C-alpha positions as semicolon CSV with decimal commas, in nm:
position;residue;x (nm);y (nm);z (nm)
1;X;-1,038;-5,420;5,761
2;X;-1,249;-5,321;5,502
3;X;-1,204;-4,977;5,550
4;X;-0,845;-5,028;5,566
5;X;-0,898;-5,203;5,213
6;X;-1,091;-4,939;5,019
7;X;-0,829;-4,639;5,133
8;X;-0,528;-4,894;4,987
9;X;-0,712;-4,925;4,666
10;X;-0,793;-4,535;4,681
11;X;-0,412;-4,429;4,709
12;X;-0,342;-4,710;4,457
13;X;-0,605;-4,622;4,207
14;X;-0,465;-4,190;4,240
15;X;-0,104;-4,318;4,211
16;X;-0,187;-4,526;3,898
17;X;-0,365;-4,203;3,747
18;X;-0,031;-4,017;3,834
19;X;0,174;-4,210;3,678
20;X;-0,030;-4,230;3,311
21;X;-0,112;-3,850;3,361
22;X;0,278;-3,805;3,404
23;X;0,323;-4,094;3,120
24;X;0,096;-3,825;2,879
25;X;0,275;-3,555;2,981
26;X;0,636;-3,719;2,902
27;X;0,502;-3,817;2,557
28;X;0,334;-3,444;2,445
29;X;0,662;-3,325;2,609
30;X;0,891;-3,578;2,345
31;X;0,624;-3,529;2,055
32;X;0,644;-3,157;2,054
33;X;1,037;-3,156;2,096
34;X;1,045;-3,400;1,841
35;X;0,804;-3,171;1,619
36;X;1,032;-2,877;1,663
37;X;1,344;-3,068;1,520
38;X;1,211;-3,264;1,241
39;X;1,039;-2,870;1,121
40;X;1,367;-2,679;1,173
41;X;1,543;-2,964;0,949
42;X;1,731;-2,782;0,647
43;X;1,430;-2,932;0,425
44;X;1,237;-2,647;0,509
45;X;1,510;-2,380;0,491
46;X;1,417;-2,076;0,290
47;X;1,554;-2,140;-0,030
48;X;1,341;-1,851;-0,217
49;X;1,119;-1,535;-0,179
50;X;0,894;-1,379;-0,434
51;X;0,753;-1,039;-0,480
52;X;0,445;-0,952;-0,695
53;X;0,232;-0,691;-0,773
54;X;0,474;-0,398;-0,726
55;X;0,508;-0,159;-1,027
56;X;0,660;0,145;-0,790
57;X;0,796;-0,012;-0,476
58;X;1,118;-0,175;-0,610
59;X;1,144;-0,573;-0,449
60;X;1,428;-0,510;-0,205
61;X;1,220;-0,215;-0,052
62;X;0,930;-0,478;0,005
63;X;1,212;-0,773;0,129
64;X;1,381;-0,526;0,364
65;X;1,008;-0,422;0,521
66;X;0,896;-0,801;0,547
67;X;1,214;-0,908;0,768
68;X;1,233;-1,221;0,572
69;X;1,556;-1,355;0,488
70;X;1,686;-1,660;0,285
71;X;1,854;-1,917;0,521
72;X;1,589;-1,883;0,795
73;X;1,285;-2,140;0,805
74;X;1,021;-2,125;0,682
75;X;0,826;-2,168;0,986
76;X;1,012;-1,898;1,202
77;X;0,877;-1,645;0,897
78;X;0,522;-1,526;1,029
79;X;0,323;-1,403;0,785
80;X;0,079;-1,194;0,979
81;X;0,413;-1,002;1,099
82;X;0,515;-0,958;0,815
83;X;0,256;-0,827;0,675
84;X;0,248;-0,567;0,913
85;X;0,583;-0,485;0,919
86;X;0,573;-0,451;0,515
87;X;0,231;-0,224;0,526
88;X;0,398;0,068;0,753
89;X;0,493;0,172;0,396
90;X;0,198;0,385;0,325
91;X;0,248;0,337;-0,116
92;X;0,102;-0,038;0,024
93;X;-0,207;-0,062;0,015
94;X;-0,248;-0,430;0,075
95;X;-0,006;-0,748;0,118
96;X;-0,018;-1,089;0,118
97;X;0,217;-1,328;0,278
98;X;0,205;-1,698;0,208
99;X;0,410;-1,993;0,289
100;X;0,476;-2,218;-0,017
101;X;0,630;-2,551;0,144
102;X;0,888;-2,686;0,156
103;X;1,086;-2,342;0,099
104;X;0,918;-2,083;-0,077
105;X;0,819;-1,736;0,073
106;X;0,539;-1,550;-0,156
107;X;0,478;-1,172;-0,098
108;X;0,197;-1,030;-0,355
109;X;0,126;-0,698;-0,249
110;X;-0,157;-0,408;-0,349
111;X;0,011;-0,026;-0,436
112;X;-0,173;0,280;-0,421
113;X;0,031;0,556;-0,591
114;X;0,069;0,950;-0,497
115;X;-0,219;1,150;-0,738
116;X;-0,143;1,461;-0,607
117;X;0,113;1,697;-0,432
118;X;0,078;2,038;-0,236
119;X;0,338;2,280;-0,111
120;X;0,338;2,354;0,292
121;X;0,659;2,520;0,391
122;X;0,939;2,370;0,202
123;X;0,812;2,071;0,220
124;X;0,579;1,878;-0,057
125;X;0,266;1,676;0,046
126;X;0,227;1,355;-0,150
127;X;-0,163;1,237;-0,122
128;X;-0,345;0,961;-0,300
129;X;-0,738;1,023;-0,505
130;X;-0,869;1,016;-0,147
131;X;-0,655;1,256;0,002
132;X;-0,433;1,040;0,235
133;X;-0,078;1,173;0,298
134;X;0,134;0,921;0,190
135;X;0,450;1,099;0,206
136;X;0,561;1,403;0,375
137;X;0,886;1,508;0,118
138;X;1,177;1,742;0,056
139;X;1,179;1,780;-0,334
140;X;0,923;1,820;-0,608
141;X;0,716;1,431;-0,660
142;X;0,622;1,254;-0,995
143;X;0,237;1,359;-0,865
144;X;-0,010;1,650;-0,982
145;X;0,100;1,987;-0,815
146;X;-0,206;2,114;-0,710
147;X;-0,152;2,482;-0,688
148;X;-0,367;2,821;-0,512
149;X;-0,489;2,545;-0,257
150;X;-0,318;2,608;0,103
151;X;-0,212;2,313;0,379
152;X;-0,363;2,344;0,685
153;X;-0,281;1,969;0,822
154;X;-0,071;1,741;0,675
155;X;0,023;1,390;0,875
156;X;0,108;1,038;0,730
157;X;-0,179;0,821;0,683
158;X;-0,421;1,107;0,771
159;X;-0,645;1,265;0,523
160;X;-0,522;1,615;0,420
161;X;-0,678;1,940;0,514
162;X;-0,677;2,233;0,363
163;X;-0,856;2,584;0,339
164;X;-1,000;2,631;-0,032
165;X;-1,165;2,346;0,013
166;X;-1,397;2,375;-0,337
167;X;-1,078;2,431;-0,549
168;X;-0,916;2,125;-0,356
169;X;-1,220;1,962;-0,472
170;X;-1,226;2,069;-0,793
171;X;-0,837;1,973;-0,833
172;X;-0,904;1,632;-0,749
173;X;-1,207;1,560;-0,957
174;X;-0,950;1,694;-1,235
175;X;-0,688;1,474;-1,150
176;X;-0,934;1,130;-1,122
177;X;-1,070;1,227;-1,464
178;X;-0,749;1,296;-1,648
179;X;-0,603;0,915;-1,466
180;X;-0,945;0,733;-1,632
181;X;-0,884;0,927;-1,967
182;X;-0,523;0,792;-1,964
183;X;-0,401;1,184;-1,913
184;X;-0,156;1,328;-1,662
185;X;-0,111;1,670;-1,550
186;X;0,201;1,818;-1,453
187;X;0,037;2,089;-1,213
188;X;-0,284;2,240;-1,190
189;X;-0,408;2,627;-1,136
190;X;-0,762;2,676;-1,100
191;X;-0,867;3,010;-0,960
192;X;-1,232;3,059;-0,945
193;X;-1,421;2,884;-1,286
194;X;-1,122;2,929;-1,464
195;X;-0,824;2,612;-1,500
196;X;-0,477;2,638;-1,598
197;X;-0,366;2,236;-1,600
198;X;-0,020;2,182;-1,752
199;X;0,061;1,889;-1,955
200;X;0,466;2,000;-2,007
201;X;0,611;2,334;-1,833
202;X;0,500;2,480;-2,108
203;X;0,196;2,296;-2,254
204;X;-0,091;2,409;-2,081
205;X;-0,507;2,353;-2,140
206;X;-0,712;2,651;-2,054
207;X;-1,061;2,700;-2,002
208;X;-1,360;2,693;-1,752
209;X;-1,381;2,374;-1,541
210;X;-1,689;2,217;-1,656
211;X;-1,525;2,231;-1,987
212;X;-1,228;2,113;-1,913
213;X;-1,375;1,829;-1,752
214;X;-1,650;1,756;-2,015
215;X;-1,342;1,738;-2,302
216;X;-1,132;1,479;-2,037
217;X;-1,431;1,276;-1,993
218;X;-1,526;1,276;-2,376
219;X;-1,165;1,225;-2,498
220;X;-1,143;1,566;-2,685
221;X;-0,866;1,680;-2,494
222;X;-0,672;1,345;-2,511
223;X;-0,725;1,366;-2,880
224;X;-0,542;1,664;-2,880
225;X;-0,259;1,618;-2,677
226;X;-0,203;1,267;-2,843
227;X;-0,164;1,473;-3,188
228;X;0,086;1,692;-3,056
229;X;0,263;1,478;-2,862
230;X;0,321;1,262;-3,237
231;X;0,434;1,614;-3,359
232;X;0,667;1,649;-3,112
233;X;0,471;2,041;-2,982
234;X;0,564;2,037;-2,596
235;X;0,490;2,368;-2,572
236;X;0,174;2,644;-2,649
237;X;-0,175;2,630;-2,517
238;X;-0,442;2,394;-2,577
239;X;-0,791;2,661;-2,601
240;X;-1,085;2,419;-2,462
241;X;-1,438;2,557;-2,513
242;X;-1,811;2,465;-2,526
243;X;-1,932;2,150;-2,679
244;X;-1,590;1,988;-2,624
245;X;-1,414;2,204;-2,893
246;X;-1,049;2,245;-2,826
247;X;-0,803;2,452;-3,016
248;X;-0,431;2,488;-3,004
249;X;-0,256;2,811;-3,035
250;X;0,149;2,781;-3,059
């Protein structure tokens, strides 16, 4: 009988367990359906979406990549995704996505911007300072046209390659110095020591490439350009020489 006794209890004891295992279940069950409703209430419908940081990348270019629209909520909006979705354009060079509750959607985002351009085929390769393609294009790009250097590889989000590899280098170095100095050249031609950088089609700075460097580094050459550019000169050629002298011949 006693035997008997401790199964009863035994098969009592499980069921009891069953039932407040199945009791726990019901309620995570109700709680998280419950959850789901009282977050997709229209409290937390997207009302707004900000974009920041952008200079080049116009806002609806940077809504459109993000997938986030108005109307939707808040919590369906993933910001990881999005955020992935938003960096496939390569100008981005980082993006944040946050969630500002009850509504908001804030998108600040990082650009890097196209410092130089080279000619393969008919097409023009956009890079940035570090020689990333970030865009493979048909027409001409507000970027330096590097010039005598030739394309040997060119794919998006890959760092260019090319065969003059010193007067690539050279080009570059040119290009990084004339951005600090708060100078922009139209195209550059260096052949050997000797540079040809244009500031207007027909405004150009000649001289060796130490030179020219030394006078963008020291501010000579911005100097210059600066004064004709008040005098309204777009066109003639800017002599630069030792010692950071520069003269100007019309």
């Amino acid at each position: 009988m006693r035997t008997d006794n401790r199964t009863e209890k035994s098969v009592k004891k499980k069921k009891r367990k069953k039932k407040r295992y199945l009791l726990k279940l019901v309620i995570i069950i109700l709680a998280c359906i419950g959850l789901h409703f009282l977050l997709h209430i229209d409290y937390f419908t997207v009302d707004g979406i900000t974009v920041a940081g952008n200079k080049e990348i116009a806002d609806q270019e940077i809504l459109k990549l993000s997938q986030i629209e108005k109307g939707e909520n808040i919590f369906d909006a993933h910001p990881v995704f999005a955020q992935r979705r938003i960096k496939k354009n390569l100008y981005i060079e980082d993006v944040d996505v946050k969630r500002k509750l009850p509504n908001m959607i804030e998108i600040v985002v990082t650009e890097r911007s196209g410092k130089a351009q080279f000619v393969k085929g008919k097409n023009f390769i956009v890079t940035d300072n570090e020689g990333l393609v970030l865009e493979i294009a048909k027409e001409e790009q507000r970027a330096t046209l590097v010039e005598n250097t030739k394309v040997q590889k060119a794919k998006l989000d890959k760092t260019i390659e090319v065969k003059e590899e010193e007067t690539y280098e050279k080009a570059m170095e040119l290009i990084k110095a004339a951005e600090t100095g708060d100078l922009y050249f139209k195209r550059l031609n260096i052949e050997g020591k000797q540079v040809e950088a244009y500031i207007y089609d027909k405004l150009v700075c000649v001289g060796k490439y130490d030179e020219v460097l030394s006078s963008i580094n020291s501010g000579a050459l911005k100097t210059v350009v600066f004064d004709l550019y008040q005098k309204g000169i777009k066109s003639g050629t800017i002599n630069i020489g030792t010692n950071n002298y520069c003269s100007f011949t019309p």
